[in-house]
Structure formats: structure tokens, C-alpha cells
């Protein structure tokens, strides 16, 4: 397995190559009684996991029936058709929100909300550096200035205690991310937002049905964005949705995603703004989502049970620190199982060597995101001709100097590791094998480091 940094989509491909279907060949020996002298596979011992990891997506007759229903209806566009509205209503109910709007992707869900808020040149939007590039892209697509607030290294989430210091008169939106499917510190974020009268857009693209104090995420800010891209816990290949409890905001979002039109009819909506696009979901995607949603309750419970069990075991291994969940978290979606690696507890073994050793045990693992604020793609914004025209050379130079996020750098460059959500759809024994593999590596870390 490669040890270079990959994003969650690339990791899904890597994980899928390990096999499809339920895990096979599980050890008959209880985890608690397994030998403490097993040699790591990278040193010539037997692999901890010899089965296959759970495949993705999970599909069957329900998806086939919903797709055929749309196919034979001849109504493939959502305009005047029933399937997308039916999905929106079901998604609204499952998230406990007042309104839901289907979009072509999670990215366009975010883009639509920023459009509905009329974000544009001269505006600043606060976001975390530990996120998928789409969170940044939707800001710069509007020629607004992305302002990064450093990461809380223990949780992988935005450090909500540092948001207030980043607010200026130009700040127009807070856009924190429920990264990995775990809620950010919602209470602290909303307290700051209330103090400065700023709207909050929740990037919940990885956090389907995660909960904060018993309420689904996406319901706390002005709106929440979800992604249904192929790797996501709710999946239609591509697709997205917005939820909101503000009817006026919903209407503006609908207009923005539908060419400035306020309904399926071809009539422009007065007072809805002066910019719009076509960002609609298709009936085929909605059909898949309706079927996939029938599988969600069982999958959510499976991930939660396995993640809790894995956390219990990994927390006992020196140098392995599962990502912290804030006290208000009543459920994580566990799109990613995130944890930190301290090489000092593993005889100085490089993180890449640890991943190699895990791979030899049959356990796929990723370093996760790279350092976004150090990426040339982001830093080059300071030389973008349009940004120089809007903000000036002095402001863009200052922005470049403000990109420093030391905690995020440490997380990305030294400590962060991921297991993917499909691994949490396996058995309890699978979780035990993950823990056993790491314990084996820990015991022989000095020898492995010399390889």
C-alpha cells in the first residue's frame, strides 16, 4: 500500500481493492485470549486480518426498483417530477429540519447557501484548514476571502475558541465543518456567531445524521450542507442537500439553485437575488437516495457500536489517541474514524512505516488530509489577478502571512490517521483484529523501525 497522503475519495478506492463483502476467515480465538507474542506480519508473522473488508456501496432490489420506476416514468428531470421532492421530504423528516433542498453535490449545496447570502468580493468567510478542498473552493468561487482558523488537534475540528480573534468588519459568514462526521463545538461557535450577528453555514457533508445534544447537525446554523458523493455514508454517486429551518433562506436557496426561478415554473423570483445557476439533483439520483435511506438506521447503529468498541481498545494503547468528541456530541456519523499517532511511543517509528506495518496486517489506513494552508493551490490565491484587483497587493500579502495554522500542520504532518467508514460496517471481531494488529506493531516497534 502507498503511504503518501490521499483524500477520502482516494482512500475509498484503496480500501475497495482489499475486497468486497463481509469479513471472512475470522479467528476463533477470543480477542482477550489471543497470544501476546505474535510476530507482526511485516517481520514475517501472520497477518492479523485475512478476510475482506465490507464493500461499498451496499445496494440491491430497493435501488433497482426505484431506478426502474424513474426510468419507465420518462420523467428524468426533477422539474414537475415526484422523486426529488419525495426524497427532500424524507430527508427533511430524518434530519428533523423544517426544509430540505436537493442539489447536484455537497459542493453546490455550500455554493448555493453562500449565493443565497449574497457573499461576494470584499467579504470574508471563516473556515477550518482541516477539511476537503471544496470548503475552500466555494468561497473563492464567490471571490470572497477565506480566513482560516486553526485546528483543535485533539478533535480534528476547528478550534472554536480561536474564531472570535479572526473576526473583522469584513467577516460575513462562519463556515465550520463537522469533519469526519463528528460535530464541531457547536455551542461555542453559535455563541460567537450570536455575539457578532453572523450567520453560520454548517458544512455537514460528512456528517449525515450526526447529533449534538440529541438534534441532528445542520439544524443549528442558518443551514447545513450534505454530500452524497460516492464515498459518503448516504450515497448516490454525486449529489447533495441543504437543510434549514428558515423559510425565507430556503426560498432564496431554491431560487439560486434553479436559475433564479422561485418554483418549477419558468418565472423569475423577485427579491431573490441577482445571481443563480442550475444546481439541481436528477430524479435518478433521488431514486437511489430514497432506497439508500432505508439502510441508514442499521448502518448508523453498526458504525456507532464498532467505533465505540474500537475506541475503547485503542485508548489503551500508548501513542494511539482516538479523536476527541465534544461533550455535546450524542452521535458521530463516523464517516472517518480519526485518531492520532505519537511516534515517540513507537520507538520513533515514522508514521509512514506504521501505515506500512498496518497494511502488512491487512489493515488499510490513511494519513488523511495534507496541510491545506501550505498547499500551492491555496497560496497562489495571493497572486490571482482578480483577487489583487479586488483586495490589493498589500491585503493579499497580509492574507498570505495569516495562513499559519501550527496545530493543523502538526496534525497533518505528524499525527493524523484515518480508518474509513466501511471498515466500521464489519464485525466486532474485525475491530479486535485492528486493535491486535496495532498492539503487535507497538510491541515490536523498535525492530520495525530498523527496516
Coordinates of C-alpha atoms in Angstrom, one line a residue:
X1 CA 0.0 0.0 0.0
X2 CA 1.2 3.5 -0.8
X3 CA 2.0 5.7 2.2
X4 CA 1.5 9.0 0.5
X5 CA -1.3 11.3 1.7
X6 CA -4.6 10.7 -0.1
X7 CA -8.0 12.3 0.3
X8 CA -11.1 10.4 1.4
X9 CA -12.1 9.5 -2.2
X10 CA -8.7 8.1 -3.0
X11 CA -8.7 6.1 0.3
X12 CA -12.1 4.6 -0.6
X13 CA -10.6 3.3 -3.8
X14 CA -7.6 1.8 -1.9
X15 CA -9.9 0.2 0.7
X16 CA -12.2 -1.2 -2.0
X17 CA -9.2 -3.0 -3.6
X18 CA -8.9 -5.1 -0.5
X19 CA -12.1 -6.8 -1.3
X20 CA -15.9 -6.7 -1.2
X21 CA -18.5 -8.2 1.1
X22 CA -18.5 -9.3 4.7
X23 CA -15.3 -10.2 6.5
X24 CA -14.2 -13.8 6.2
X25 CA -11.8 -16.1 7.9
X26 CA -12.1 -14.6 11.4
X27 CA -10.1 -16.0 14.3
X28 CA -12.0 -18.4 16.5
X29 CA -9.9 -17.4 19.5
X30 CA -11.4 -14.6 21.6
X31 CA -9.6 -11.3 21.4
X32 CA -9.0 -11.3 25.2
X33 CA -7.2 -14.7 24.9
X34 CA -5.1 -14.0 21.9
X35 CA -1.4 -14.6 22.2
X36 CA 0.7 -11.6 23.3
X37 CA 3.8 -13.0 21.5
X38 CA 2.5 -12.9 17.9
X39 CA 5.1 -11.5 15.5
X40 CA 4.0 -8.6 13.2
X41 CA 3.4 -9.5 9.6
X42 CA 6.0 -7.0 8.4
X43 CA 8.6 -9.1 10.4
X44 CA 7.4 -12.3 8.9
X45 CA 4.5 -13.2 11.2
X46 CA 0.9 -14.0 10.2
X47 CA -1.5 -11.2 9.2
X48 CA -4.0 -10.1 11.8
X49 CA -6.7 -9.8 9.2
X50 CA -7.1 -12.3 6.3
X51 CA -10.6 -11.6 5.3
X52 CA -12.1 -8.9 3.1
X53 CA -13.4 -5.5 4.3
X54 CA -17.0 -4.5 3.8
X55 CA -17.8 -3.4 0.2
X56 CA -19.3 -0.1 -0.7
X57 CA -21.9 0.9 -1.8
X58 CA -24.4 -1.6 -0.4
X59 CA -27.3 -2.0 -2.9
X60 CA -29.9 -4.4 -4.2
X61 CA -33.5 -4.7 -5.1
X62 CA -34.7 -1.4 -3.5
X63 CA -32.3 0.6 -5.5
X64 CA -33.2 -1.3 -8.7
X65 CA -36.9 -0.8 -8.2
X66 CA -36.6 2.9 -7.5
X67 CA -34.4 3.5 -10.5
X68 CA -36.7 1.5 -12.8
X69 CA -39.7 3.5 -11.6
X70 CA -38.0 6.7 -12.7
X71 CA -36.7 5.1 -16.0
X72 CA -40.2 4.0 -17.1
X73 CA -41.8 7.2 -16.0
X74 CA -39.9 9.2 -18.6
X75 CA -39.6 12.0 -16.0
X76 CA -35.8 12.1 -15.5
X77 CA -35.5 15.8 -14.6
X78 CA -36.8 17.0 -11.2
X79 CA -38.9 19.8 -12.7
X80 CA -42.5 18.7 -12.3
X81 CA -41.5 15.2 -11.2
X82 CA -42.2 13.5 -7.9
X83 CA -39.0 11.7 -6.9
X84 CA -36.7 14.5 -5.8
X85 CA -39.5 16.2 -3.8
X86 CA -40.2 12.8 -2.2
X87 CA -36.5 12.5 -1.2
X88 CA -36.5 16.0 0.1
X89 CA -39.5 15.4 2.3
X90 CA -38.0 12.1 3.7
X91 CA -34.6 13.7 4.2
X92 CA -36.3 16.7 6.0
X93 CA -38.1 14.3 8.3
X94 CA -35.0 12.2 9.0
X95 CA -32.9 15.3 9.9
X96 CA -35.7 16.9 11.9
X97 CA -35.5 20.1 9.8
X98 CA -38.1 22.5 8.5
X99 CA -37.0 22.4 4.9
X100 CA -34.7 20.3 2.6
X101 CA -33.4 21.1 -0.8
X102 CA -31.6 18.6 -3.0
X103 CA -28.6 19.8 -5.0
X104 CA -26.2 18.4 -7.5
X105 CA -23.4 17.9 -5.0
X106 CA -22.3 18.8 -1.5
X107 CA -20.1 21.5 -3.0
X108 CA -23.0 23.1 -4.8
X109 CA -25.1 22.9 -1.6
X110 CA -22.4 25.1 0.1
X111 CA -22.2 27.3 -3.0
X112 CA -26.0 27.7 -3.1
X113 CA -26.1 28.9 0.5
X114 CA -23.3 31.4 0.0
X115 CA -25.1 32.6 -3.0
X116 CA -28.4 32.9 -1.1
X117 CA -26.5 35.0 1.5
X118 CA -25.1 37.2 -1.4
X119 CA -21.4 36.5 -0.5
X120 CA -19.0 38.2 -2.9
X121 CA -15.9 40.3 -3.4
X122 CA -14.8 42.1 -0.3
X123 CA -16.4 39.6 2.1
X124 CA -14.5 37.3 4.4
X125 CA -15.6 33.7 5.3
X126 CA -14.2 31.8 8.3
X127 CA -13.4 28.1 7.8
X128 CA -11.1 25.4 9.2
X129 CA -7.9 24.2 7.5
X130 CA -8.6 20.6 8.2
X131 CA -11.2 19.9 5.5
X132 CA -11.7 18.8 2.0
X133 CA -10.8 21.4 -0.6
X134 CA -14.4 22.0 -1.6
X135 CA -15.0 24.1 1.6
X136 CA -12.3 26.5 0.4
X137 CA -13.4 26.4 -3.3
X138 CA -16.9 27.6 -2.7
X139 CA -15.6 30.7 -1.0
X140 CA -13.1 31.6 -3.7
X141 CA -15.7 30.9 -6.4
X142 CA -17.5 33.9 -5.0
X143 CA -14.3 36.0 -4.8
X144 CA -14.6 36.2 -1.1
X145 CA -11.6 35.9 1.1
X146 CA -11.2 32.6 3.0
X147 CA -10.0 33.1 6.6
X148 CA -8.6 30.0 8.2
X149 CA -8.9 29.3 12.0
X150 CA -6.5 26.7 13.3
X151 CA -7.5 23.1 14.3
X152 CA -8.2 21.7 17.8
X153 CA -5.6 18.9 17.4
X154 CA -7.4 16.6 19.9
X155 CA -10.7 16.6 18.0
X156 CA -9.5 17.4 14.4
X157 CA -12.3 20.1 14.3
X158 CA -12.0 23.8 14.1
X159 CA -10.7 25.4 17.3
X160 CA -13.9 27.3 18.2
X161 CA -12.1 29.3 20.9
X162 CA -10.0 31.0 18.2
X163 CA -12.8 32.1 15.9
X164 CA -13.6 35.4 17.6
X165 CA -10.0 36.6 17.2
X166 CA -10.3 36.1 13.4
X167 CA -13.5 38.2 13.0
X168 CA -13.2 41.5 11.3
X169 CA -15.7 44.1 10.0
X170 CA -15.5 42.2 6.6
X171 CA -16.5 38.9 8.2
X172 CA -19.9 37.8 6.7
X173 CA -20.2 34.1 7.4
X174 CA -18.8 31.4 9.7
X175 CA -18.5 28.1 7.9
X176 CA -17.1 25.4 10.2
X177 CA -17.0 21.7 9.2
X178 CA -18.2 18.6 11.0
X179 CA -15.1 16.8 9.8
X180 CA -15.1 13.1 9.7
X181 CA -18.8 13.1 10.7
X182 CA -18.2 14.3 14.2
X183 CA -19.8 17.6 15.4
X184 CA -17.6 20.6 15.9
X185 CA -18.1 22.5 19.2
X186 CA -21.5 23.8 18.2
X187 CA -22.3 25.7 21.4
X188 CA -19.1 27.8 21.3
X189 CA -19.5 28.5 17.6
X190 CA -23.1 29.6 18.0
X191 CA -22.2 31.8 21.0
X192 CA -19.6 33.7 18.9
X193 CA -22.0 33.9 15.9
X194 CA -24.7 35.4 18.1
X195 CA -22.4 37.9 19.6
X196 CA -21.4 39.3 16.2
X197 CA -24.7 38.6 14.5
X198 CA -23.1 36.3 11.9
X199 CA -24.8 33.5 10.0
X200 CA -23.4 30.0 10.4
X201 CA -23.3 27.6 7.5
X202 CA -22.6 24.1 8.7
X203 CA -20.5 22.0 6.4
X204 CA -22.0 18.7 7.3
X205 CA -21.1 17.0 4.1
X206 CA -19.5 14.1 6.0
X207 CA -21.9 14.1 8.9
X208 CA -25.2 12.5 7.9
X209 CA -27.4 12.1 10.9
X210 CA -24.7 13.1 13.4
X211 CA -26.2 14.6 16.5
X212 CA -25.5 17.4 19.0
X213 CA -27.5 17.2 22.2
X214 CA -30.0 14.9 20.5
X215 CA -30.6 17.2 17.5
X216 CA -29.2 16.4 14.0
X217 CA -26.4 18.6 12.9
X218 CA -27.2 21.1 10.1
X219 CA -30.1 22.4 12.2
X220 CA -28.1 24.9 14.3
X221 CA -26.9 27.4 11.8
X222 CA -28.7 29.2 9.0
X223 CA -28.4 26.0 7.0
X224 CA -26.4 22.8 6.7
X225 CA -24.9 21.1 3.6
X226 CA -24.7 17.4 3.0
X227 CA -22.9 15.4 0.3
X228 CA -24.0 12.2 -1.4
X229 CA -20.8 11.6 -3.3
X230 CA -19.7 8.0 -3.7
X231 CA -17.7 7.7 -0.6
X232 CA -20.3 9.2 1.7
X233 CA -22.4 7.3 4.3
X234 CA -25.5 8.3 2.2
X235 CA -24.5 7.8 -1.4
X236 CA -25.9 8.4 -4.9
X237 CA -22.5 8.7 -6.7
X238 CA -22.9 12.5 -6.7
X239 CA -25.5 14.8 -5.1
X240 CA -26.1 17.0 -2.1
X241 CA -28.7 18.6 0.0
X242 CA -29.4 21.7 2.1
X243 CA -31.4 21.7 5.3
X244 CA -32.7 24.8 7.0
X245 CA -35.3 26.0 9.5
X246 CA -35.6 29.4 7.9
X247 CA -38.3 29.5 5.2
X248 CA -37.0 32.7 3.6
X249 CA -33.5 31.3 3.4
X250 CA -34.9 28.1 1.8
X251 CA -36.7 30.2 -0.8
X252 CA -33.5 32.0 -1.7
X253 CA -31.6 28.8 -1.9
X254 CA -34.2 27.3 -4.1
X255 CA -34.1 30.3 -6.4
X256 CA -30.3 30.3 -6.6
X257 CA -30.1 26.6 -7.5
X258 CA -32.9 27.0 -10.1
X259 CA -31.7 29.8 -12.4
X260 CA -33.3 32.5 -10.2
X261 CA -36.7 30.9 -10.6
X262 CA -38.8 30.5 -7.5
X263 CA -40.6 27.3 -8.4
X264 CA -40.6 24.6 -11.1
X265 CA -42.4 27.1 -13.3
X266 CA -40.1 29.3 -15.5
X267 CA -40.7 32.6 -13.7
X268 CA -38.0 34.7 -12.0
X269 CA -38.4 35.2 -8.3
X270 CA -38.5 38.9 -7.3
X271 CA -36.2 39.8 -4.4
X272 CA -34.3 36.5 -4.5
X273 CA -31.0 38.0 -5.7
X274 CA -29.3 38.8 -8.9
X275 CA -27.2 35.6 -9.3
X276 CA -28.2 32.0 -9.8
X277 CA -27.3 28.7 -11.6
X278 CA -28.6 25.2 -12.4
X279 CA -27.6 23.1 -9.4
X280 CA -30.5 20.6 -9.4
X281 CA -30.4 16.9 -8.4
X282 CA -31.7 14.5 -11.0
X283 CA -34.6 12.1 -10.5
X284 CA -32.3 9.1 -10.9
X285 CA -30.0 10.3 -8.0
X286 CA -33.1 11.0 -5.9
X287 CA -34.3 7.4 -6.6
X288 CA -31.0 5.9 -5.4
X289 CA -31.1 8.1 -2.3
X290 CA -34.6 7.0 -1.3
X291 CA -33.5 3.4 -1.4
X292 CA -30.3 4.0 0.4
X293 CA -32.1 5.8 3.2
X294 CA -33.9 2.6 4.1
X295 CA -30.4 1.2 5.0
X296 CA -29.3 4.1 7.0
X297 CA -30.7 3.3 10.5
X298 CA -29.0 -0.1 10.7
X299 CA -25.7 1.2 9.3
X300 CA -25.6 4.1 11.7
X301 CA -26.0 1.8 14.6
X302 CA -23.4 -0.6 13.3
X303 CA -20.8 2.2 12.8
X304 CA -21.5 3.6 16.3
X305 CA -21.2 0.3 18.1
X306 CA -18.0 -0.7 16.3
X307 CA -16.4 2.8 16.7
X308 CA -17.2 2.8 20.4
X309 CA -15.7 -0.6 20.8
X310 CA -12.6 0.3 18.8
X311 CA -12.1 3.5 20.8
X312 CA -12.3 1.5 24.0
X313 CA -9.5 -0.8 22.8
X314 CA -7.3 1.8 21.1
X315 CA -7.4 4.1 24.0
X316 CA -5.4 1.5 26.0
X317 CA -2.5 1.5 23.5
X318 CA 0.2 4.1 24.3
X319 CA 0.7 6.5 21.5
X320 CA -2.7 5.9 19.9
X321 CA -5.3 8.7 20.6
X322 CA -8.8 8.4 19.1
X323 CA -10.2 11.8 18.1
X324 CA -11.9 13.6 21.0
X325 CA -15.7 14.0 20.8
X326 CA -17.0 17.2 22.4
X327 CA -19.4 16.8 25.3
X328 CA -22.4 17.9 23.3
X329 CA -21.9 15.0 20.8
X330 CA -24.7 12.5 21.2
X331 CA -23.8 10.7 17.9
X332 CA -21.0 10.9 15.5
X333 CA -21.6 9.8 11.9
X334 CA -18.1 8.2 11.7
X335 CA -17.6 8.9 8.1
X336 CA -14.0 8.7 9.1
X337 CA -12.6 7.0 12.2
X338 CA -9.9 9.5 13.1
X339 CA -7.0 9.0 15.5
X340 CA -3.6 10.4 16.3
X341 CA -0.3 8.6 16.3
X342 CA 2.6 9.5 18.6
X343 CA 5.8 8.0 17.2
X344 CA 7.6 8.5 20.5
X345 CA 5.5 5.7 21.9
X346 CA 6.5 3.5 18.9
X347 CA 10.3 3.8 19.3
X348 CA 10.4 6.8 16.9
X349 CA 8.8 4.9 14.0
X350 CA 7.7 7.2 11.2
X351 CA 4.0 7.4 10.6
X352 CA 4.5 6.1 7.0
X353 CA 6.3 3.0 8.4
X354 CA 3.4 2.5 10.9
X355 CA 1.0 2.5 7.9
X356 CA 3.2 0.1 6.0
X357 CA 3.2 -2.3 9.0
X358 CA -0.6 -2.0 9.4
X359 CA -1.0 -2.7 5.7
X360 CA 1.0 -5.9 6.1
X361 CA -1.5 -6.9 8.7
X362 CA -4.3 -6.5 6.2
X363 CA -5.5 -3.2 7.8
X364 CA -5.9 -0.2 5.4
X365 CA -5.0 3.2 6.9
X366 CA -4.6 6.7 5.5
X367 CA -2.7 9.8 6.7
X368 CA -5.7 11.9 5.7
X369 CA -5.6 15.5 4.6
X370 CA -2.5 17.4 3.8
X371 CA -1.7 20.9 5.1
X372 CA -4.2 23.0 3.1
X373 CA -2.7 26.3 4.1
X374 CA 0.7 25.3 2.8
X375 CA -0.6 24.0 -0.5
X376 CA 0.5 25.8 -3.6
X377 CA -3.1 25.8 -4.9
X378 CA -4.2 27.8 -1.9
X379 CA -1.2 30.1 -1.5
X380 CA -1.3 31.1 -5.2
X381 CA -4.5 32.9 -4.4
X382 CA -2.3 35.8 -3.3
X383 CA -1.2 36.2 -6.9
X384 CA -4.6 35.7 -8.5
X385 CA -5.2 38.8 -10.7
X386 CA -8.8 39.0 -9.8
X387 CA -8.0 39.0 -6.0
X388 CA -5.3 41.5 -6.5
X389 CA -7.8 43.8 -8.2
X390 CA -10.4 43.4 -5.5
X391 CA -8.2 43.3 -2.4
X392 CA -4.9 44.9 -3.5
X393 CA -1.4 43.6 -3.2
X394 CA -0.9 44.7 0.4
X395 CA -4.1 42.9 1.7
X396 CA -3.2 39.7 -0.2
X397 CA 0.3 39.7 1.2
X398 CA -1.1 40.1 4.6
X399 CA -3.6 37.3 4.0
X400 CA -0.7 35.0 2.9
X401 CA 1.1 35.8 6.2
X402 CA -2.0 35.0 8.2
X403 CA -2.2 31.4 6.8
X404 CA -0.2 30.0 9.6
X405 CA -2.0 27.1 11.4
X406 CA 0.6 25.4 13.5
X407 CA -1.7 22.9 15.2
X408 CA -3.1 21.8 11.9
X409 CA 0.4 21.5 10.5
X410 CA 1.4 19.2 13.4
X411 CA -1.8 17.1 13.0
X412 CA -1.4 16.7 9.2
X413 CA 2.4 16.3 9.1
X414 CA 3.0 14.1 12.1
X415 CA -0.1 12.6 13.8
X416 CA -3.3 12.2 11.8
X417 CA -4.6 8.8 10.7
X418 CA -7.9 7.5 9.4
X419 CA -9.9 4.3 9.1
X420 CA -12.7 4.6 6.6
X421 CA -16.4 4.2 7.4
X422 CA -16.8 0.9 5.5
X423 CA -14.4 -0.7 8.0
X424 CA -16.9 0.1 10.7
X425 CA -19.6 -1.9 9.0
X426 CA -17.7 -5.1 9.7
X427 CA -17.9 -7.3 12.8
X428 CA -16.8 -6.9 16.4
X429 CA -14.1 -9.4 15.6
X430 CA -12.8 -7.1 12.8
X431 CA -12.4 -4.3 15.4
X432 CA -10.5 -6.7 17.6
X433 CA -8.2 -7.6 14.8
X434 CA -7.4 -3.9 14.1
X435 CA -6.5 -3.4 17.8
X436 CA -4.5 -6.7 17.8
X437 CA -2.5 -5.5 14.8
X438 CA -1.6 -2.2 16.4
X439 CA -0.6 -3.9 19.6
X440 CA 1.7 -6.3 17.7
X441 CA 3.3 -3.3 16.0
X442 CA 3.7 -1.5 19.3
X443 CA 5.4 -4.4 20.9
X444 CA 7.9 -4.8 18.0
X445 CA 8.2 -1.1 17.2
X446 CA 11.9 -0.9 17.7
X447 CA 12.6 -3.8 15.3
X448 CA 10.1 -2.5 12.7
X449 CA 11.8 1.0 12.8
X450 CA 15.1 -0.6 11.7
X451 CA 13.6 -2.0 8.5

